[in-house]
Amino acid sequence: MGTEGHALLLFTNVYPFDKGEEFLENEIDALAEAFDKVVVIACQTGPDAKLTRRLPEGVMALHVDGRRPTGRRQAALTTAKGMAHLAGGRFAEMDRPKDPRHVVMDAQFEGRARAAHAELAPQFDRMGLGQLEEVTLCAYWLHVPARVAMLVADQLPQLYPLLRINQLVSRTHRYDLYEEAAPMGHIPLREAFLGRFDAVHPVSDDGTEYLQRRYPAHAGKVSTRRLGTPDPGERVQTSRQPFHVVSCSFTLPVKRLDRFAPALKLVQEAGFDVLWTHYGSGDELDELRAQAQSLLGKEHVVMPGYVRNTDLAGLYREQHPSLFMNLSASEGLPVSIMEATALGLPVVATDVGGVREIVHDGRNGALLPAEFTDQQAADALLAIARMDDEAYGRLCDASRAVWEENFSKDRVYPAFAAELRES
């Protein structure tokens, strides 16, 4: 059999194993359609990872363990192994941070990526790359998956001299993008990634401008490629009786879910019957539920925990919410807001990351300052609660229109997949 065809190696954190990165379910069909073979490599799963997502025909999934080490001994060993590579002079192209804490962080990062790559190397034969003409490598995060992709790109020419590497690209979202939001204000190997990758694609214009401003020497490689969500079909029949706020996220501190109830309490005190439904799980869920119920009353708070992403639109339709709210301290461009706007839900959100690219203040919702007060959040909610029906209807219509213009998966993903193959 001669060599023919084009493969995509897609490097993720955990998708399609376990829980997480559900938004990739929206993109995988377009990638499978564009390429002759797709291999998804989950870089941060454990040895017992379970395949939990449907994969299209022609898509293979592998997993390796590049997770953050637990325990001092394992952390020290991982860091020492990474430090040996950095000190060995083989990474002259990489960043050399001055802060000793950043040096340790980079060493542990390198150790994690190397461990993942070491697990992946024996699995190359399973991919069938030797029967193909070219391959594109795409990392979903400019973090561990990107470093593993770099290591694979360095190794492939040795294994398959006739296989042409078309391009090495990466998306970038939030934790892997905004340095001030990262631990100790540092993300490993930024200069190395930007120097080595052919293209880096933040999911928002805010992210693109951020990288171009900080790394002007590489600005030409950085450009926005948005995420998208599927058309959910029938829109939500919204209602403001009760005034029902919905939200969806993991219960992480950055999401500031503890700020919802105080703002809603002010809306309640203004004479409105409020209800808050939050979808999403996490360690803080029980404490968050207790706090909100204590402040608003048990009958005004619903927190069912984790729900499947595919069930969310149906749940919103059953609930007849008034709007969607996101009060995060930091964001990329949230898929949760895309899903809400596709259903015609107005949105109240903090003006962080690329949120303003989907929440247009006064058109389909309201933007709050990143450091808002409870009263500011309540005032934004009250403005929508007090609108006449015609104005509120326009808000809902505009939300759907914003989604159709920029965030439909049928608009963004086939174009991106074609670009990955053809560049």
CSV table of C-alpha atoms in Angstrom, one decimal:
chain,number,residue,atom,x,y,z
A,1,MET,CA,0.0,0.0,0.0
A,2,GLY,CA,1.5,3.4,-1.0
A,3,THR,CA,1.5,6.5,1.2
A,4,GLU,CA,-1.5,8.7,0.9
A,5,GLY,CA,-3.8,10.8,3.0
A,6,HIS,CA,-3.5,13.4,5.7
A,7,ALA,CA,-3.7,12.8,9.5
A,8,LEU,CA,-4.5,15.2,12.3
A,9,LEU,CA,-3.0,14.6,15.8
A,10,LEU,CA,-5.1,16.5,18.3
A,11,PHE,CA,-3.6,16.9,21.7
A,12,THR,CA,-6.1,17.5,24.6
A,13,ASN,CA,-6.1,17.4,28.4
A,14,VAL,CA,-8.6,14.6,29.0
A,15,TYR,CA,-11.1,14.5,26.0
A,16,PRO,CA,-12.5,12.0,25.0
A,17,PHE,CA,-11.9,10.3,28.4
A,18,ASP,CA,-13.6,10.9,31.7
A,19,LYS,CA,-15.3,14.3,32.2
A,20,GLY,CA,-14.1,17.6,30.8
A,21,GLU,CA,-13.6,19.5,27.6
A,22,GLU,CA,-17.1,18.7,26.5
A,23,PHE,CA,-17.0,21.6,24.1
A,24,LEU,CA,-14.7,19.4,21.9
A,25,GLU,CA,-17.7,17.3,21.2
A,26,ASN,CA,-18.9,20.2,19.0
A,27,GLU,CA,-15.8,20.2,16.9
A,28,ILE,CA,-14.7,16.6,16.4
A,29,ASP,CA,-17.2,15.9,13.6
A,30,ALA,CA,-15.8,18.7,11.4
A,31,LEU,CA,-12.2,17.5,12.1
A,32,ALA,CA,-13.1,13.9,11.2
A,33,GLU,CA,-14.8,15.1,8.0
A,34,ALA,CA,-11.7,17.2,6.9
A,35,PHE,CA,-9.0,14.6,7.6
A,36,ASP,CA,-8.4,11.0,6.5
A,37,LYS,CA,-7.4,10.0,10.0
A,38,VAL,CA,-7.7,11.8,13.4
A,39,VAL,CA,-5.8,10.7,16.5
A,40,VAL,CA,-6.9,12.4,19.7
A,41,ILE,CA,-4.2,12.2,22.4
A,42,ALA,CA,-5.4,13.0,25.9
A,43,CYS,CA,-2.3,14.2,27.7
A,44,GLN,CA,-3.5,14.5,31.3
A,45,THR,CA,-5.4,11.3,32.2
A,46,GLY,CA,-4.7,8.5,34.6
A,47,PRO,CA,-3.9,4.9,33.6
A,48,ASP,CA,-7.6,3.8,34.3
A,49,ALA,CA,-9.1,6.6,32.1
A,50,LYS,CA,-12.5,5.5,30.6
A,51,LEU,CA,-13.6,6.5,27.1
A,52,THR,CA,-16.8,8.5,27.7
A,53,ARG,CA,-17.6,10.3,24.5
A,54,ARG,CA,-18.8,9.1,21.1
A,55,LEU,CA,-16.2,9.4,18.4
A,56,PRO,CA,-16.9,9.6,14.7
A,57,GLU,CA,-15.6,6.9,12.3
A,58,GLY,CA,-12.0,7.3,11.6
A,59,VAL,CA,-11.1,8.9,15.0
A,60,MET,CA,-8.7,7.0,17.3
A,61,ALA,CA,-8.2,8.0,21.0
A,62,LEU,CA,-5.1,7.4,23.1
A,63,HIS,CA,-4.2,8.6,26.6
A,64,VAL,CA,-1.1,9.3,28.5
A,65,ASP,CA,-0.4,10.7,32.0
A,66,GLY,CA,1.0,14.2,32.2
A,67,ARG,CA,-1.0,15.2,35.3
A,68,ARG,CA,0.4,17.4,38.0
A,69,PRO,CA,2.3,15.2,40.5
A,70,THR,CA,0.7,14.6,43.9
A,71,GLY,CA,2.8,14.3,47.0
A,72,ARG,CA,6.3,15.9,47.7
A,73,ARG,CA,8.3,12.9,46.6
A,74,GLN,CA,6.6,12.6,43.2
A,75,ALA,CA,6.7,16.3,42.7
A,76,ALA,CA,10.4,16.4,43.5
A,77,LEU,CA,11.1,13.5,41.1
A,78,THR,CA,9.2,15.0,38.3
A,79,THR,CA,10.9,18.4,38.8
A,80,ALA,CA,14.3,16.8,38.9
A,81,LYS,CA,13.7,15.0,35.6
A,82,GLY,CA,12.5,18.2,34.0
A,83,MET,CA,15.4,20.2,35.4
A,84,ALA,CA,17.9,17.7,33.9
A,85,HIS,CA,16.5,18.4,30.4
A,86,LEU,CA,16.7,22.2,31.0
A,87,ALA,CA,20.2,22.0,32.5
A,88,GLY,CA,21.4,19.7,29.7
A,89,GLY,CA,21.5,22.5,27.2
A,90,ARG,CA,19.0,20.9,24.9
A,91,PHE,CA,16.5,23.8,25.3
A,92,ALA,CA,18.5,26.9,24.3
A,93,GLU,CA,15.4,28.1,22.5
A,94,MET,CA,13.3,28.1,25.6
A,95,ASP,CA,12.5,30.8,28.2
A,96,ARG,CA,15.0,31.3,31.0
A,97,PRO,CA,13.0,32.8,33.8
A,98,LYS,CA,14.9,34.8,36.4
A,99,ASP,CA,12.6,34.0,39.4
A,100,PRO,CA,13.8,30.7,41.0
A,101,ARG,CA,10.2,29.7,41.6
A,102,HIS,CA,9.5,30.0,37.9
A,103,VAL,CA,12.5,27.9,37.1
A,104,VAL,CA,11.1,25.1,39.4
A,105,MET,CA,7.7,25.5,37.8
A,106,ASP,CA,9.2,25.2,34.3
A,107,ALA,CA,11.2,22.1,35.3
A,108,GLN,CA,8.1,20.4,36.7
A,109,PHE,CA,6.1,21.3,33.6
A,110,GLU,CA,8.8,19.8,31.4
A,111,GLY,CA,9.0,16.7,33.6
A,112,ARG,CA,5.2,16.2,33.2
A,113,ALA,CA,5.3,16.7,29.4
A,114,ARG,CA,8.3,14.3,29.1
A,115,ALA,CA,6.5,11.7,31.2
A,116,ALA,CA,3.5,11.9,28.9
A,117,HIS,CA,5.6,11.7,25.8
A,118,ALA,CA,7.4,8.7,27.1
A,119,GLU,CA,4.1,6.9,27.5
A,120,LEU,CA,3.0,7.9,24.0
A,121,ALA,CA,6.1,6.9,22.1
A,122,PRO,CA,5.4,3.1,22.3
A,123,GLN,CA,2.0,3.8,20.8
A,124,PHE,CA,3.1,5.4,17.6
A,125,ASP,CA,2.8,2.2,15.6
A,126,ARG,CA,-0.9,2.0,16.5
A,127,MET,CA,-1.5,5.3,14.7
A,128,GLY,CA,-0.7,4.1,11.3
A,129,LEU,CA,1.2,7.3,10.3
A,130,GLY,CA,3.6,5.4,8.1
A,131,GLN,CA,0.9,4.9,5.5
A,132,LEU,CA,0.2,8.6,5.2
A,133,GLU,CA,1.7,11.5,3.3
A,134,GLU,CA,1.3,14.3,5.8
A,135,VAL,CA,0.3,15.1,9.3
A,136,THR,CA,-1.0,18.2,11.1
A,137,LEU,CA,-0.4,18.6,14.9
A,138,CYS,CA,-2.9,20.7,16.8
A,139,ALA,CA,-2.8,21.3,20.6
A,140,TYR,CA,-6.0,22.3,22.2
A,141,TRP,CA,-4.2,24.1,25.0
A,142,LEU,CA,-1.0,26.1,25.0
A,143,HIS,CA,0.2,24.2,28.0
A,144,VAL,CA,1.1,20.5,28.6
A,145,PRO,CA,-0.7,19.3,25.4
A,146,ALA,CA,1.3,21.9,23.4
A,147,ARG,CA,4.6,20.7,24.9
A,148,VAL,CA,3.8,17.1,24.1
A,149,ALA,CA,2.9,18.1,20.5
A,150,MET,CA,6.3,19.8,20.2
A,151,LEU,CA,8.0,16.6,21.4
A,152,VAL,CA,6.1,14.5,18.9
A,153,ALA,CA,6.8,17.0,16.1
A,154,ASP,CA,10.5,16.6,16.9
A,155,GLN,CA,10.3,12.8,16.9
A,156,LEU,CA,8.2,12.1,13.8
A,157,PRO,CA,10.8,12.9,11.1
A,158,GLN,CA,13.1,10.3,12.7
A,159,LEU,CA,10.4,7.7,12.7
A,160,TYR,CA,8.8,8.5,9.4
A,161,PRO,CA,11.2,10.3,7.1
A,162,LEU,CA,8.6,10.4,4.2
A,163,LEU,CA,5.9,11.9,6.4
A,164,ARG,CA,5.5,15.6,5.9
A,165,ILE,CA,4.5,17.7,8.9
A,166,ASN,CA,2.0,20.2,7.5
A,167,GLN,CA,1.9,22.5,10.5
A,168,LEU,CA,2.1,22.7,14.2
A,169,VAL,CA,-0.6,24.8,15.7
A,170,SER,CA,-2.3,25.4,19.1
A,171,ARG,CA,-5.5,26.9,20.4
A,172,THR,CA,-5.4,28.8,23.7
A,173,HIS,CA,-8.2,29.7,26.0
A,174,ARG,CA,-7.8,31.2,29.5
A,175,TYR,CA,-5.6,29.4,32.1
A,176,ASP,CA,-3.1,28.7,29.4
A,177,LEU,CA,-3.2,32.3,28.1
A,178,TYR,CA,-3.5,35.1,30.7
A,179,GLU,CA,-0.3,35.1,32.8
A,180,GLU,CA,-1.6,37.3,35.6
A,181,ALA,CA,-4.3,34.7,36.3
A,182,ALA,CA,-1.8,31.9,36.4
A,183,PRO,CA,0.0,30.6,39.6
A,184,MET,CA,2.8,33.0,40.5
A,185,GLY,CA,1.9,35.1,37.4
A,186,HIS,CA,3.8,32.6,35.2
A,187,ILE,CA,2.9,30.2,32.4
A,188,PRO,CA,5.8,28.0,31.3
A,189,LEU,CA,7.6,28.2,27.9
A,190,ARG,CA,5.6,31.1,26.3
A,191,GLU,CA,8.5,32.3,24.2
A,192,ALA,CA,9.4,28.7,23.2
A,193,PHE,CA,5.8,27.9,22.1
A,194,LEU,CA,5.4,31.1,20.1
A,195,GLY,CA,8.8,30.6,18.5
A,196,ARG,CA,8.2,27.0,17.6
A,197,PHE,CA,4.5,26.8,16.6
A,198,ASP,CA,3.4,27.9,13.1
A,199,ALA,CA,0.3,29.5,14.5
A,200,VAL,CA,-1.4,30.1,17.8
A,201,HIS,CA,-5.1,30.8,18.0
A,202,PRO,CA,-6.7,32.4,21.0
A,203,VAL,CA,-10.5,31.8,21.1
A,204,SER,CA,-11.2,35.5,21.5
A,205,ASP,CA,-10.0,38.8,20.1
A,206,ASP,CA,-9.1,39.8,23.6
A,207,GLY,CA,-6.7,36.9,23.9
A,208,THR,CA,-5.2,37.6,20.5
A,209,GLU,CA,-4.6,41.3,21.4
A,210,TYR,CA,-3.1,40.2,24.7
A,211,LEU,CA,-0.5,37.8,23.1
A,212,GLN,CA,0.3,40.2,20.3
A,213,ARG,CA,0.9,43.0,22.8
A,214,ARG,CA,3.1,40.9,25.1
A,215,TYR,CA,5.0,39.1,22.4
A,216,PRO,CA,5.2,41.6,19.4
A,217,ALA,CA,8.0,39.6,17.8
A,218,HIS,CA,5.5,36.7,17.2
A,219,ALA,CA,2.4,38.8,16.6
A,220,GLY,CA,2.1,37.6,13.0
A,221,LYS,CA,1.6,34.0,14.2
A,222,VAL,CA,-1.3,34.9,16.5
A,223,SER,CA,-4.9,35.2,15.3
A,224,THR,CA,-8.4,34.4,16.7
A,225,ARG,CA,-10.3,31.2,15.9
A,226,ARG,CA,-13.5,31.1,17.8
A,227,LEU,CA,-15.2,28.1,19.4
A,228,GLY,CA,-18.8,27.4,18.5
A,229,THR,CA,-21.8,25.4,19.7
A,230,PRO,CA,-24.5,23.5,17.8
A,231,ASP,CA,-27.9,24.9,17.0
A,232,PRO,CA,-30.1,23.7,19.8
A,233,GLY,CA,-33.2,24.2,17.7
A,234,GLU,CA,-36.2,25.5,19.5
A,235,ARG,CA,-35.4,28.6,21.6
A,236,VAL,CA,-36.2,28.8,25.3
A,237,GLN,CA,-39.6,30.3,26.2
A,238,THR,CA,-38.3,32.8,28.7
A,239,SER,CA,-40.3,34.1,31.6
A,240,ARG,CA,-39.7,36.7,34.3
A,241,GLN,CA,-42.2,35.3,36.7
A,242,PRO,CA,-40.4,34.3,38.8
A,243,PHE,CA,-37.3,36.2,37.9
A,244,HIS,CA,-35.2,33.1,37.2
A,245,VAL,CA,-31.4,33.3,36.8
A,246,VAL,CA,-29.5,30.3,35.5
A,247,SER,CA,-25.8,29.6,35.5
A,248,CYS,CA,-23.5,26.7,34.5
A,249,SER,CA,-19.9,26.0,35.6
A,250,PHE,CA,-17.7,24.0,37.9
A,251,THR,CA,-17.9,25.5,41.4
A,252,LEU,CA,-14.4,26.9,41.2
A,253,PRO,CA,-13.3,30.1,43.1
A,254,VAL,CA,-12.6,31.9,39.9
A,255,LYS,CA,-16.3,31.6,39.0
A,256,ARG,CA,-17.3,33.7,42.1
A,257,LEU,CA,-20.6,31.8,42.5
A,258,ASP,CA,-20.7,33.0,46.1
A,259,ARG,CA,-21.4,36.5,44.7
A,260,PHE,CA,-24.8,35.4,43.1
A,261,ALA,CA,-26.9,35.1,46.2
A,262,PRO,CA,-26.0,38.6,47.7
A,263,ALA,CA,-26.9,40.3,44.4
A,264,LEU,CA,-30.1,38.3,44.1
A,265,LYS,CA,-31.0,39.1,47.7
A,266,LEU,CA,-31.1,42.8,46.7
A,267,VAL,CA,-33.3,41.9,43.7
A,268,GLN,CA,-35.5,40.0,46.2
A,269,GLU,CA,-35.7,43.0,48.5
A,270,ALA,CA,-36.8,45.2,45.6
A,271,GLY,CA,-39.9,43.1,45.5
A,272,PHE,CA,-39.2,40.4,42.9
A,273,ASP,CA,-39.7,36.7,43.3
A,274,VAL,CA,-36.2,35.3,42.5
A,275,LEU,CA,-35.0,31.9,41.7
A,276,TRP,CA,-31.5,30.8,41.0
A,277,THR,CA,-30.6,27.5,39.3
A,278,HIS,CA,-27.0,26.5,39.0
A,279,TYR,CA,-25.8,23.5,36.9
A,280,GLY,CA,-22.4,22.2,37.7
A,281,SER,CA,-20.4,20.2,40.2
A,282,GLY,CA,-17.3,20.7,42.4
A,283,ASP,CA,-16.0,20.5,45.9
A,284,GLU,CA,-17.6,23.8,46.9
A,285,LEU,CA,-21.2,22.8,45.8
A,286,ASP,CA,-22.6,21.9,49.2
A,287,GLU,CA,-21.2,25.0,50.9
A,288,LEU,CA,-22.4,27.2,48.1
A,289,ARG,CA,-25.9,25.7,48.2
A,290,ALA,CA,-26.1,26.2,52.0
A,291,GLN,CA,-25.0,29.8,51.8
A,292,ALA,CA,-27.4,30.7,49.0
A,293,GLN,CA,-30.4,28.9,50.6
A,294,SER,CA,-29.6,30.7,53.9
A,295,LEU,CA,-29.7,34.1,52.2
A,296,LEU,CA,-32.5,33.6,49.7
A,297,GLY,CA,-34.6,30.7,51.2
A,298,LYS,CA,-34.5,27.1,50.2
A,299,GLU,CA,-37.3,27.3,47.7
A,300,HIS,CA,-35.3,30.0,45.8
A,301,VAL,CA,-32.2,27.9,45.1
A,302,VAL,CA,-31.8,24.8,42.9
A,303,MET,CA,-28.4,23.2,42.5
A,304,PRO,CA,-28.7,19.7,41.0
A,305,GLY,CA,-24.9,19.4,40.4
A,306,TYR,CA,-23.4,17.8,37.3
A,307,VAL,CA,-25.5,17.5,34.2
A,308,ARG,CA,-24.5,16.2,30.8
A,309,ASN,CA,-23.8,18.9,28.4
A,310,THR,CA,-26.2,17.4,25.9
A,311,ASP,CA,-29.0,17.7,28.4
A,312,LEU,CA,-28.5,21.4,29.2
A,313,ALA,CA,-30.7,22.9,26.4
A,314,GLY,CA,-33.7,20.7,27.4
A,315,LEU,CA,-33.3,21.6,31.1
A,316,TYR,CA,-33.2,25.3,30.2
A,317,ARG,CA,-36.4,24.9,28.2
A,318,GLU,CA,-38.1,23.1,31.1
A,319,GLN,CA,-37.0,25.9,33.5
A,320,HIS,CA,-38.2,28.9,31.4
A,321,PRO,CA,-35.4,31.1,32.8
A,322,SER,CA,-35.2,34.9,32.6
A,323,LEU,CA,-31.5,35.2,31.9
A,324,PHE,CA,-28.1,33.6,32.2
A,325,MET,CA,-25.4,35.0,34.5
A,326,ASN,CA,-21.6,34.7,34.7
A,327,LEU,CA,-19.7,36.6,37.4
A,328,SER,CA,-16.2,35.1,36.8
A,329,ALA,CA,-13.0,36.9,37.7
A,330,SER,CA,-11.3,35.6,34.6
A,331,GLU,CA,-12.6,34.0,31.4
A,332,GLY,CA,-11.5,33.1,27.9
A,333,LEU,CA,-14.8,33.2,25.9
A,334,PRO,CA,-17.2,30.9,27.8
A,335,VAL,CA,-18.9,28.1,25.9
A,336,SER,CA,-21.6,28.3,28.6
A,337,ILE,CA,-22.6,31.8,27.3
A,338,MET,CA,-22.6,30.6,23.7
A,339,GLU,CA,-25.0,27.8,24.7
A,340,ALA,CA,-27.3,30.3,26.5
A,341,THR,CA,-27.3,32.9,23.7
A,342,ALA,CA,-28.1,30.2,21.1
A,343,LEU,CA,-31.3,29.6,23.1
A,344,GLY,CA,-32.2,33.3,23.1
A,345,LEU,CA,-31.3,33.9,26.7
A,346,PRO,CA,-30.1,37.4,27.7
A,347,VAL,CA,-26.8,37.4,29.6
A,348,VAL,CA,-25.5,39.4,32.6
A,349,ALA,CA,-21.7,38.9,32.9
A,350,THR,CA,-18.5,40.4,34.0
A,351,ASP,CA,-16.4,42.2,31.4
A,352,VAL,CA,-13.4,39.9,31.5
A,353,GLY,CA,-11.4,38.1,28.8
A,354,GLY,CA,-13.4,37.9,25.6
A,355,VAL,CA,-16.9,38.1,27.3
A,356,ARG,CA,-17.7,41.4,25.6
A,357,GLU,CA,-17.4,39.7,22.2
A,358,ILE,CA,-20.6,37.8,22.9
A,359,VAL,CA,-22.3,39.9,25.6
A,360,HIS,CA,-23.0,43.3,24.0
A,361,ASP,CA,-24.0,45.7,26.7
A,362,GLY,CA,-27.5,47.0,26.1
A,363,ARG,CA,-28.1,44.8,23.1
A,364,ASN,CA,-28.3,41.2,24.4
A,365,GLY,CA,-27.6,41.8,28.1
A,366,ALA,CA,-25.4,43.7,30.5
A,367,LEU,CA,-21.7,43.9,31.2
A,368,LEU,CA,-20.4,44.4,34.8
A,369,PRO,CA,-17.0,45.7,35.8
A,370,ALA,CA,-14.6,42.9,36.7
A,371,GLU,CA,-14.6,44.1,40.3
A,372,PHE,CA,-18.3,44.8,40.6
A,373,THR,CA,-20.3,45.5,43.8
A,374,ASP,CA,-23.4,43.5,44.8
A,375,GLN,CA,-25.5,46.6,44.1
A,376,GLN,CA,-24.1,46.9,40.5
A,377,ALA,CA,-25.0,43.3,39.8
A,378,ALA,CA,-28.4,43.8,41.3
A,379,ASP,CA,-29.0,47.0,39.3
A,380,ALA,CA,-28.2,45.1,36.0
A,381,LEU,CA,-30.6,42.4,37.0
A,382,LEU,CA,-33.3,44.8,38.0
A,383,ALA,CA,-33.0,46.7,34.8
A,384,ILE,CA,-34.0,43.6,32.9
A,385,ALA,CA,-36.6,42.6,35.4
A,386,ARG,CA,-38.3,46.0,35.0
A,387,MET,CA,-38.2,46.1,31.2
A,388,ASP,CA,-41.5,46.2,29.3
A,389,ASP,CA,-42.2,43.0,27.4
A,390,GLU,CA,-41.3,44.4,24.0
A,391,ALA,CA,-37.8,45.6,25.1
A,392,TYR,CA,-37.2,42.3,26.9
A,393,GLY,CA,-38.2,40.4,23.7
A,394,ARG,CA,-35.7,42.4,21.7
A,395,LEU,CA,-33.0,41.5,24.2
A,396,CYS,CA,-33.8,37.8,23.8
A,397,ASP,CA,-33.9,38.1,19.9
A,398,ALA,CA,-30.5,39.9,19.9
A,399,SER,CA,-28.9,37.2,22.0
A,400,ARG,CA,-29.8,34.6,19.4
A,401,ALA,CA,-28.6,36.9,16.6
A,402,VAL,CA,-25.2,37.4,18.3
A,403,TRP,CA,-24.8,33.7,18.5
A,404,GLU,CA,-25.8,33.1,14.8
A,405,GLU,CA,-23.3,35.8,13.7
A,406,ASN,CA,-20.2,34.5,15.3
A,407,PHE,CA,-20.6,31.3,17.4
A,408,SER,CA,-22.5,28.7,15.4
A,409,LYS,CA,-20.4,25.6,15.1
A,410,ASP,CA,-21.6,25.2,11.5
A,411,ARG,CA,-20.0,28.5,10.8
A,412,VAL,CA,-16.7,28.3,12.6
A,413,TYR,CA,-15.6,24.6,12.8
A,414,PRO,CA,-15.7,23.5,9.1
A,415,ALA,CA,-13.7,26.6,8.2
A,416,PHE,CA,-11.1,26.0,10.9
A,417,ALA,CA,-10.8,22.3,10.0
A,418,ALA,CA,-10.3,23.1,6.3
A,419,GLU,CA,-7.6,25.7,7.3
A,420,LEU,CA,-5.8,23.1,9.4
A,421,ARG,CA,-5.7,20.7,6.5
A,422,GLU,CA,-4.9,23.1,3.7
A,423,SER,CA,-2.3,25.5,5.2
